[in-house]
Amino acid sequence: MLNDNQLKIVYEKSKSILVLAGAGSGKTKVIVERMNHLIKEGVKPEEILSLTFTKKAAEEMKKRSDERINSYTFHGYCYELLKDKMNFNVFEHNKAFSKQDLLEISNYKNSLKRLPKPKVYLRYKTFLKENHLLDFDDLLYESIPYIHQHKFKYIFIDEFQDTNLLQFKLLKKMIKSDTHVMAVGDPDQSIYAFRGAKVGLIDVFVNTFNAKVMYLNQNYRSTQTILDAANRYIHKNMNRYKKSLKSDHRNVLEPLIYIGNKSFQEQKIIELIRSIPSLDIAILYRNHDQGARIKQILNRNYLFFVSCMTLHESKGLEFDAVFIIGCEVIPHDMNQTYLGLEEERRLLFVGITRAKKYLYLFSTKLTSTLKETKIKVIYTI
């Protein structure tokens, strides 16, 4: 069964559509149902293209939709486009270039070379040329002359909030006068600025293609008490489309913030995990350094079924119970810039909205960020 807003999107006639899909609102189901509707209306499956940003999401779309529909990541689509036109291999890694080097080079390319050129860029470019290699960003750049040569009449872009300038340039070239396009995303979950994602491209999309903006606010994942905290918190961001998540899931459990020293936190985490009647549990943190200690504690207590990951890695996932540790380092923005603080709020918002029933946050101090959630605080001596 689809709710009223989902049905409106499935049957919408507008040529360009932007769907602002809140966390847990069934956006993949809506995309699939709209594709099915188009096919029933006479559109050939081969005329539909689905683009997303991760292999996992592309595979999920292939599994849930008509097998004749083309489902790719942006990079996968460009690889298929180029493989018969150029002789190349895909660069993966080389010890001569650090992770930081590669991130700076990638961001330089994804900014359409508007950022300062990295110091190692010319050496890197020479290395790729001498070895007949293209990196993932080159796949996009080299596709620019060919990207308009396609047969698709309907293009779907999922996770649009993760789009960078280079990807948007490709998209603009793909959309012809007779192309229908639907972008689906949630600016409240835009957490990849460090990779070049531009949340402001949502506005650019709406203005460029005169897109009709539609909303999915009904959350099918979390209890309303969890969503109330998420809504209160993300509403602090000024640079956003105004929307609130709602749920039909009601219960008496309320999210909690535990403030105490590391030893207390570890004891409390073990105690709570053992009290939860579910094995579907995740511990989330800002960076991997925070995860090393908690993994040791879990192993020592024979709690091997708990998933441990960064907040970035948790995006798109859901769990019965979510523990977010190390909250004293959120926000983790050294410059304290306005946009940096907004992205850090979105990052914690992503973590909060992974939880279905149980949500616990842990910190050594009550920060202004935690106060903004208005979640009940429990102190320990």
CSV table of C-alpha atoms in Angstrom, one decimal:
chain,number,residue,atom,x,y,z
A,1,MET,CA,0.0,0.0,0.0
A,2,LEU,CA,1.2,3.5,-0.9
A,3,ASN,CA,0.2,6.6,1.1
A,4,ASP,CA,-1.4,9.6,-0.5
A,5,ASN,CA,1.9,11.5,-1.1
A,6,GLN,CA,3.6,8.4,-2.5
A,7,LEU,CA,0.7,7.8,-4.9
A,8,LYS,CA,0.8,11.5,-6.1
A,9,ILE,CA,4.4,11.1,-7.0
A,10,VAL,CA,3.8,7.8,-8.8
A,11,TYR,CA,1.2,9.3,-11.1
A,12,GLU,CA,2.5,12.9,-11.4
A,13,LYS,CA,2.5,14.2,-15.0
A,14,SER,CA,5.1,17.0,-14.6
A,15,LYS,CA,8.2,16.6,-16.8
A,16,SER,CA,10.6,17.5,-14.1
A,17,ILE,CA,10.1,16.5,-10.5
A,18,LEU,CA,12.1,16.9,-7.3
A,19,VAL,CA,11.1,14.6,-4.5
A,20,LEU,CA,12.3,15.6,-1.0
A,21,ALA,CA,12.2,12.2,0.6
A,22,GLY,CA,12.7,12.2,4.4
A,23,ALA,CA,14.6,9.4,6.2
A,24,GLY,CA,12.7,6.1,6.1
A,25,SER,CA,10.0,7.4,3.9
A,26,GLY,CA,10.1,4.6,1.3
A,27,LYS,CA,11.7,6.5,-1.5
A,28,THR,CA,13.0,3.4,-3.3
A,29,LYS,CA,9.6,1.9,-3.3
A,30,VAL,CA,8.1,5.1,-4.8
A,31,ILE,CA,10.8,5.2,-7.6
A,32,VAL,CA,10.1,1.5,-8.4
A,33,GLU,CA,6.4,2.0,-8.5
A,34,ARG,CA,6.7,5.0,-10.7
A,35,MET,CA,8.8,3.0,-13.1
A,36,ASN,CA,6.2,0.2,-13.1
A,37,HIS,CA,3.5,2.8,-13.8
A,38,LEU,CA,5.4,4.2,-16.7
A,39,ILE,CA,5.9,0.8,-18.2
A,40,LYS,CA,2.1,0.1,-17.9
A,41,GLU,CA,1.5,3.4,-19.6
A,42,GLY,CA,3.6,2.2,-22.6
A,43,VAL,CA,7.1,3.4,-21.8
A,44,LYS,CA,9.7,0.8,-22.8
A,45,PRO,CA,11.8,-0.4,-19.9
A,46,GLU,CA,14.9,0.2,-22.1
A,47,GLU,CA,14.0,3.9,-22.2
A,48,ILE,CA,14.3,4.3,-18.4
A,49,LEU,CA,17.6,5.1,-16.7
A,50,SER,CA,18.2,5.0,-12.9
A,51,LEU,CA,21.3,6.7,-11.5
A,52,THR,CA,22.5,6.6,-8.0
A,53,PHE,CA,25.8,7.0,-6.0
A,54,THR,CA,26.7,3.6,-4.6
A,55,LYS,CA,27.0,0.1,-6.1
A,56,LYS,CA,24.8,-1.2,-3.3
A,57,ALA,CA,22.0,1.2,-4.1
A,58,ALA,CA,22.3,0.4,-7.8
A,59,GLU,CA,22.1,-3.3,-7.1
A,60,GLU,CA,19.1,-2.8,-4.9
A,61,MET,CA,17.3,-0.9,-7.6
A,62,LYS,CA,18.1,-3.7,-10.1
A,63,LYS,CA,16.8,-6.3,-7.7
A,64,ARG,CA,13.5,-4.4,-7.1
A,65,SER,CA,12.7,-3.1,-10.6
A,66,ASP,CA,12.1,-4.5,-14.1
A,67,GLU,CA,15.4,-6.3,-15.1
A,68,ARG,CA,15.3,-4.4,-18.4
A,69,ILE,CA,15.7,-1.0,-16.8
A,70,ASN,CA,19.2,0.4,-16.8
A,71,SER,CA,20.4,0.9,-13.2
A,72,TYR,CA,23.9,2.3,-12.7
A,73,THR,CA,26.0,4.5,-10.4
A,74,PHE,CA,27.1,7.7,-12.2
A,75,HIS,CA,30.6,6.2,-12.5
A,76,GLY,CA,29.3,2.8,-13.7
A,77,TYR,CA,27.3,4.4,-16.4
A,78,CYS,CA,30.2,6.5,-17.6
A,79,TYR,CA,32.4,3.4,-17.7
A,80,GLU,CA,30.0,1.6,-19.9
A,81,LEU,CA,29.9,4.7,-22.1
A,82,LEU,CA,33.6,4.9,-22.5
A,83,LYS,CA,34.8,1.3,-22.6
A,84,ASP,CA,34.3,0.9,-26.4
A,85,LYS,CA,35.6,4.4,-27.2
A,86,MET,CA,38.9,4.4,-25.3
A,87,ASN,CA,41.7,2.0,-24.3
A,88,PHE,CA,42.1,2.4,-20.5
A,89,ASN,CA,42.2,0.7,-17.1
A,90,VAL,CA,40.7,2.2,-14.0
A,91,PHE,CA,43.1,3.6,-11.4
A,92,GLU,CA,42.5,2.2,-7.9
A,93,HIS,CA,45.5,3.0,-5.7
A,94,ASN,CA,49.2,3.6,-5.8
A,95,LYS,CA,51.6,4.1,-2.8
A,96,ALA,CA,53.1,7.2,-4.4
A,97,PHE,CA,49.9,9.1,-3.6
A,98,SER,CA,48.3,9.4,-0.1
A,99,LYS,CA,44.6,9.2,0.7
A,100,GLN,CA,44.7,12.9,1.3
A,101,ASP,CA,46.4,13.6,-2.1
A,102,LEU,CA,43.7,11.6,-3.8
A,103,LEU,CA,40.9,13.3,-1.9
A,104,GLU,CA,42.2,16.7,-2.9
A,105,ILE,CA,42.6,15.7,-6.5
A,106,SER,CA,39.1,14.3,-6.6
A,107,ASN,CA,37.6,17.4,-5.1
A,108,TYR,CA,39.6,19.6,-7.6
A,109,LYS,CA,38.1,17.6,-10.5
A,110,ASN,CA,34.6,17.5,-9.0
A,111,SER,CA,34.6,21.3,-8.5
A,112,LEU,CA,35.1,21.6,-12.3
A,113,LYS,CA,38.7,22.6,-11.4
A,114,ARG,CA,37.5,25.7,-9.6
A,115,LEU,CA,39.4,24.8,-6.4
A,116,PRO,CA,43.2,25.4,-6.1
A,117,LYS,CA,45.2,22.8,-8.0
A,118,PRO,CA,46.7,20.3,-5.6
A,119,LYS,CA,50.5,20.3,-5.5
A,120,VAL,CA,50.8,16.6,-6.7
A,121,TYR,CA,48.2,17.1,-9.5
A,122,LEU,CA,50.6,17.3,-12.4
A,123,ARG,CA,52.7,14.4,-11.2
A,124,TYR,CA,49.5,12.4,-10.7
A,125,LYS,CA,48.2,13.3,-14.2
A,126,THR,CA,51.5,12.2,-15.8
A,127,PHE,CA,51.4,8.9,-13.9
A,128,LEU,CA,47.9,8.2,-15.2
A,129,LYS,CA,48.7,9.1,-18.7
A,130,GLU,CA,51.9,7.0,-18.9
A,131,ASN,CA,50.0,4.0,-17.6
A,132,HIS,CA,46.8,4.4,-19.7
A,133,LEU,CA,44.7,4.9,-16.5
A,134,LEU,CA,41.6,6.8,-15.8
A,135,ASP,CA,40.5,7.4,-12.2
A,136,PHE,CA,36.8,7.5,-11.2
A,137,ASP,CA,36.5,11.3,-11.8
A,138,ASP,CA,38.2,11.0,-15.2
A,139,LEU,CA,35.4,8.6,-16.1
A,140,LEU,CA,33.0,11.5,-15.7
A,141,TYR,CA,35.2,14.1,-17.4
A,142,GLU,CA,35.9,11.9,-20.4
A,143,SER,CA,32.2,11.2,-20.8
A,144,ILE,CA,31.2,14.8,-21.3
A,145,PRO,CA,31.5,14.8,-25.1
A,146,TYR,CA,29.3,11.6,-25.3
A,147,ILE,CA,26.9,11.9,-22.4
A,148,HIS,CA,24.1,13.4,-24.5
A,149,GLN,CA,24.1,10.4,-26.9
A,150,HIS,CA,21.5,8.2,-25.2
A,151,LYS,CA,18.1,6.7,-25.8
A,152,PHE,CA,16.5,7.4,-22.4
A,153,LYS,CA,13.2,9.3,-22.2
A,154,TYR,CA,13.0,9.0,-18.4
A,155,ILE,CA,15.9,9.6,-16.0
A,156,PHE,CA,15.8,9.0,-12.2
A,157,ILE,CA,18.5,10.2,-9.9
A,158,ASP,CA,18.5,8.9,-6.4
A,159,GLU,CA,20.4,10.5,-3.4
A,160,PHE,CA,20.5,13.7,-5.3
A,161,GLN,CA,21.8,15.6,-2.2
A,162,ASP,CA,25.2,13.9,-2.8
A,163,THR,CA,25.6,15.4,-6.3
A,164,ASN,CA,28.7,17.5,-7.1
A,165,LEU,CA,29.3,20.1,-9.8
A,166,LEU,CA,30.8,17.6,-12.3
A,167,GLN,CA,27.9,15.2,-11.9
A,168,PHE,CA,25.4,18.0,-12.3
A,169,LYS,CA,27.2,19.2,-15.5
A,170,LEU,CA,26.8,15.7,-16.9
A,171,LEU,CA,23.1,15.6,-15.9
A,172,LYS,CA,22.4,18.9,-17.6
A,173,LYS,CA,23.9,17.5,-20.8
A,174,MET,CA,21.8,14.3,-20.5
A,175,ILE,CA,18.5,16.1,-20.2
A,176,LYS,CA,17.2,17.0,-23.6
A,177,SER,CA,14.0,18.9,-24.6
A,178,ASP,CA,12.0,15.6,-24.5
A,179,THR,CA,13.6,14.0,-21.4
A,180,HIS,CA,11.6,13.5,-18.3
A,181,VAL,CA,13.6,13.7,-15.1
A,182,MET,CA,12.9,12.9,-11.4
A,183,ALA,CA,15.5,13.6,-8.7
A,184,VAL,CA,15.0,12.2,-5.3
A,185,GLY,CA,16.9,13.2,-2.2
A,186,ASP,CA,17.0,14.7,1.2
A,187,PRO,CA,19.0,17.8,1.9
A,188,ASP,CA,18.8,17.1,5.6
A,189,GLN,CA,21.0,14.0,4.9
A,190,SER,CA,23.6,15.8,2.8
A,191,ILE,CA,26.8,14.8,4.6
A,192,TYR,CA,29.5,14.5,1.9
A,193,ALA,CA,30.7,18.1,1.4
A,194,PHE,CA,34.2,16.8,2.1
A,195,ARG,CA,33.9,14.8,-1.2
A,196,GLY,CA,32.6,17.8,-3.1
A,197,ALA,CA,28.8,17.2,-2.7
A,198,LYS,CA,26.9,20.5,-3.0
A,199,VAL,CA,23.5,20.6,-1.2
A,200,GLY,CA,22.7,23.8,-2.9
A,201,LEU,CA,22.5,22.0,-6.3
A,202,ILE,CA,19.0,21.0,-5.2
A,203,ASP,CA,17.9,24.6,-5.6
A,204,VAL,CA,19.8,24.8,-8.9
A,205,PHE,CA,18.0,21.7,-10.2
A,206,VAL,CA,14.6,23.2,-9.3
A,207,ASN,CA,15.4,26.4,-11.0
A,208,THR,CA,17.2,25.0,-14.1
A,209,PHE,CA,14.5,22.5,-14.9
A,210,ASN,CA,11.5,24.3,-13.4
A,211,ALA,CA,10.9,21.1,-11.3
A,212,LYS,CA,7.8,20.5,-9.3
A,213,VAL,CA,8.8,20.0,-5.6
A,214,MET,CA,7.0,17.1,-3.9
A,215,TYR,CA,7.4,15.7,-0.4
A,216,LEU,CA,7.6,12.4,1.4
A,217,ASN,CA,7.4,13.0,5.2
A,218,GLN,CA,5.8,9.7,6.4
A,219,ASN,CA,8.5,7.7,8.1
A,220,TYR,CA,8.1,3.9,8.3
A,221,ARG,CA,11.2,3.2,10.4
A,222,SER,CA,11.3,5.1,13.7
A,223,THR,CA,8.9,5.8,16.6
A,224,GLN,CA,7.5,9.3,16.9
A,225,THR,CA,9.6,10.0,20.0
A,226,ILE,CA,12.8,9.4,18.0
A,227,LEU,CA,11.4,11.5,15.1
A,228,ASP,CA,10.4,14.3,17.5
A,229,ALA,CA,14.0,14.6,18.6
A,230,ALA,CA,15.3,14.5,15.0
A,231,ASN,CA,12.8,17.1,13.9
A,232,ARG,CA,13.6,19.5,16.8
A,233,TYR,CA,17.3,19.2,16.1
A,234,ILE,CA,17.4,19.6,12.3
A,235,HIS,CA,15.0,22.5,12.5
A,236,LYS,CA,18.0,24.5,13.9
A,237,ASN,CA,19.5,24.5,10.4
A,238,MET,CA,18.5,27.7,8.5
A,239,ASN,CA,19.6,26.6,5.0
A,240,ARG,CA,17.0,23.9,4.4
A,241,TYR,CA,13.6,23.0,3.0
A,242,LYS,CA,11.1,23.0,5.8
A,243,LYS,CA,9.7,19.6,6.5
A,244,SER,CA,9.0,17.3,9.5
A,245,LEU,CA,9.0,13.6,9.7
A,246,LYS,CA,6.0,11.8,11.2
A,247,SER,CA,5.3,8.2,12.2
A,248,ASP,CA,2.5,6.0,13.1
A,249,HIS,CA,4.8,4.0,15.4
A,250,ARG,CA,4.1,4.9,19.0
A,251,ASN,CA,5.7,3.5,22.2
A,252,VAL,CA,6.7,4.7,25.7
A,253,LEU,CA,10.5,4.4,25.0
A,254,GLU,CA,12.2,7.7,24.9
A,255,PRO,CA,15.7,8.6,23.6
A,256,LEU,CA,18.2,9.3,26.3
A,257,ILE,CA,21.5,11.1,26.5
A,258,TYR,CA,24.0,9.7,29.0
A,259,ILE,CA,26.7,12.1,30.3
A,260,GLY,CA,29.7,10.7,32.2
A,261,ASN,CA,33.3,9.5,32.0
A,262,LYS,CA,34.4,6.9,29.5
A,263,SER,CA,34.4,4.1,32.1
A,264,PHE,CA,30.8,4.8,33.0
A,265,GLN,CA,29.8,5.0,29.4
A,266,GLU,CA,31.3,1.7,28.6
A,267,GLN,CA,29.6,0.0,31.5
A,268,LYS,CA,26.2,1.6,30.6
A,269,ILE,CA,26.5,0.5,26.9
A,270,ILE,CA,27.1,-3.1,27.9
A,271,GLU,CA,24.2,-3.0,30.4
A,272,LEU,CA,21.8,-1.5,27.9
A,273,ILE,CA,22.8,-3.9,25.0
A,274,ARG,CA,22.1,-6.9,27.3
A,275,SER,CA,18.7,-5.4,28.2
A,276,ILE,CA,17.5,-4.9,24.6
A,277,PRO,CA,15.4,-7.8,23.3
A,278,SER,CA,17.0,-7.6,19.8
A,279,LEU,CA,20.3,-8.4,18.1
A,280,ASP,CA,19.8,-5.6,15.6
A,281,ILE,CA,22.0,-3.1,17.3
A,282,ALA,CA,24.5,-0.5,16.0
A,283,ILE,CA,27.1,1.7,17.7
A,284,LEU,CA,27.9,4.8,15.6
A,285,TYR,CA,30.7,7.3,16.0
A,286,ARG,CA,32.2,10.3,14.3
A,287,ASN,CA,35.5,8.7,13.3
A,288,HIS,CA,37.2,5.3,13.4
A,289,ASP,CA,39.5,6.2,16.2
A,290,GLN,CA,36.5,6.4,18.5
A,291,GLY,CA,35.4,2.9,17.3
A,292,ALA,CA,38.6,1.0,18.2
A,293,ARG,CA,38.1,1.2,22.0
A,294,ILE,CA,34.4,0.2,21.9
A,295,LYS,CA,35.1,-2.8,19.7
A,296,GLN,CA,37.6,-4.0,22.3
A,297,ILE,CA,35.0,-3.6,25.1
A,298,LEU,CA,32.4,-5.5,23.0
A,299,ASN,CA,34.7,-8.4,22.3
A,300,ARG,CA,35.8,-8.6,25.9
A,301,ASN,CA,32.1,-9.0,26.8
A,302,TYR,CA,31.3,-11.5,24.0
A,303,LEU,CA,29.0,-9.1,22.3
A,304,PHE,CA,30.0,-9.9,18.7
A,305,PHE,CA,26.6,-9.3,17.0
A,306,VAL,CA,26.8,-5.4,17.4
A,307,SER,CA,27.5,-3.4,14.2
A,308,CYS,CA,30.1,-0.7,14.7
A,309,MET,CA,30.5,2.0,12.1
A,310,THR,CA,31.0,5.7,11.5
A,311,LEU,CA,28.0,8.0,11.1
A,312,HIS,CA,28.8,8.4,7.4
A,313,GLU,CA,28.9,4.6,6.9
A,314,SER,CA,25.5,4.2,8.5
A,315,LYS,CA,23.6,6.3,5.9
A,316,GLY,CA,20.9,4.3,4.3
A,317,LEU,CA,20.8,1.6,7.0
A,318,GLU,CA,18.5,1.0,9.9
A,319,PHE,CA,18.6,-0.8,13.3
A,320,ASP,CA,16.3,-1.6,16.2
A,321,ALA,CA,18.7,0.1,18.6
A,322,VAL,CA,21.3,2.8,17.9
A,323,PHE,CA,24.0,4.0,20.3
A,324,ILE,CA,25.9,7.2,19.2
A,325,ILE,CA,29.1,7.6,21.2
A,326,GLY,CA,31.7,10.3,21.4
A,327,CYS,CA,29.1,13.1,20.9
A,328,GLU,CA,31.5,15.6,22.5
A,329,VAL,CA,33.3,15.8,19.2
A,330,ILE,CA,30.2,16.8,17.2
A,331,PRO,CA,30.5,19.3,15.7
A,332,HIS,CA,33.9,18.3,14.4
A,333,ASP,CA,34.5,21.5,12.4
A,334,MET,CA,37.7,23.2,13.3
A,335,ASN,CA,36.8,26.5,11.5
A,336,GLN,CA,33.4,26.6,13.0
A,337,THR,CA,32.0,27.9,9.8
A,338,TYR,CA,28.2,28.2,9.4
A,339,LEU,CA,28.0,25.7,6.6
A,340,GLY,CA,30.3,23.3,8.5
A,341,LEU,CA,28.0,23.4,11.6
A,342,GLU,CA,24.9,22.8,9.4
A,343,GLU,CA,26.6,19.7,7.9
A,344,GLU,CA,27.5,18.4,11.3
A,345,ARG,CA,23.9,18.8,12.4
A,346,ARG,CA,22.9,16.8,9.3
A,347,LEU,CA,25.4,14.1,10.3
A,348,LEU,CA,24.0,13.6,13.7
A,349,PHE,CA,20.5,13.8,12.2
A,350,VAL,CA,21.4,10.8,10.0
A,351,GLY,CA,22.6,8.9,13.0
A,352,ILE,CA,19.4,9.6,15.0
A,353,THR,CA,17.2,8.6,12.2
A,354,ARG,CA,18.8,5.2,11.8
A,355,ALA,CA,17.1,4.0,15.0
A,356,LYS,CA,13.7,2.2,14.9
A,357,LYS,CA,12.9,1.8,18.7
A,358,TYR,CA,15.9,2.5,20.9
A,359,LEU,CA,18.2,5.6,20.8
A,360,TYR,CA,21.0,6.4,23.2
A,361,LEU,CA,23.6,9.2,22.9
A,362,PHE,CA,26.8,9.2,25.0
A,363,SER,CA,29.1,12.1,25.8
A,364,THR,CA,31.6,13.2,28.4
A,365,LYS,CA,29.9,16.6,28.6
A,366,LEU,CA,26.6,18.3,27.7
A,367,THR,CA,27.4,20.2,24.6
A,368,SER,CA,25.3,22.9,22.9
A,369,THR,CA,24.7,20.4,20.1
A,370,LEU,CA,23.2,17.9,22.5
A,371,LYS,CA,21.1,20.5,24.1
A,372,GLU,CA,19.6,21.3,20.7
A,373,THR,CA,18.1,17.8,20.5
A,374,LYS,CA,16.1,18.4,23.7
A,375,ILE,CA,16.5,14.7,24.5
A,376,LYS,CA,16.3,13.8,28.2
A,377,VAL,CA,19.7,13.9,29.9
A,378,ILE,CA,21.0,11.4,32.5
A,379,TYR,CA,24.1,12.4,34.5
A,380,THR,CA,26.4,10.2,36.5
A,381,ILE,CA,28.9,11.2,39.1
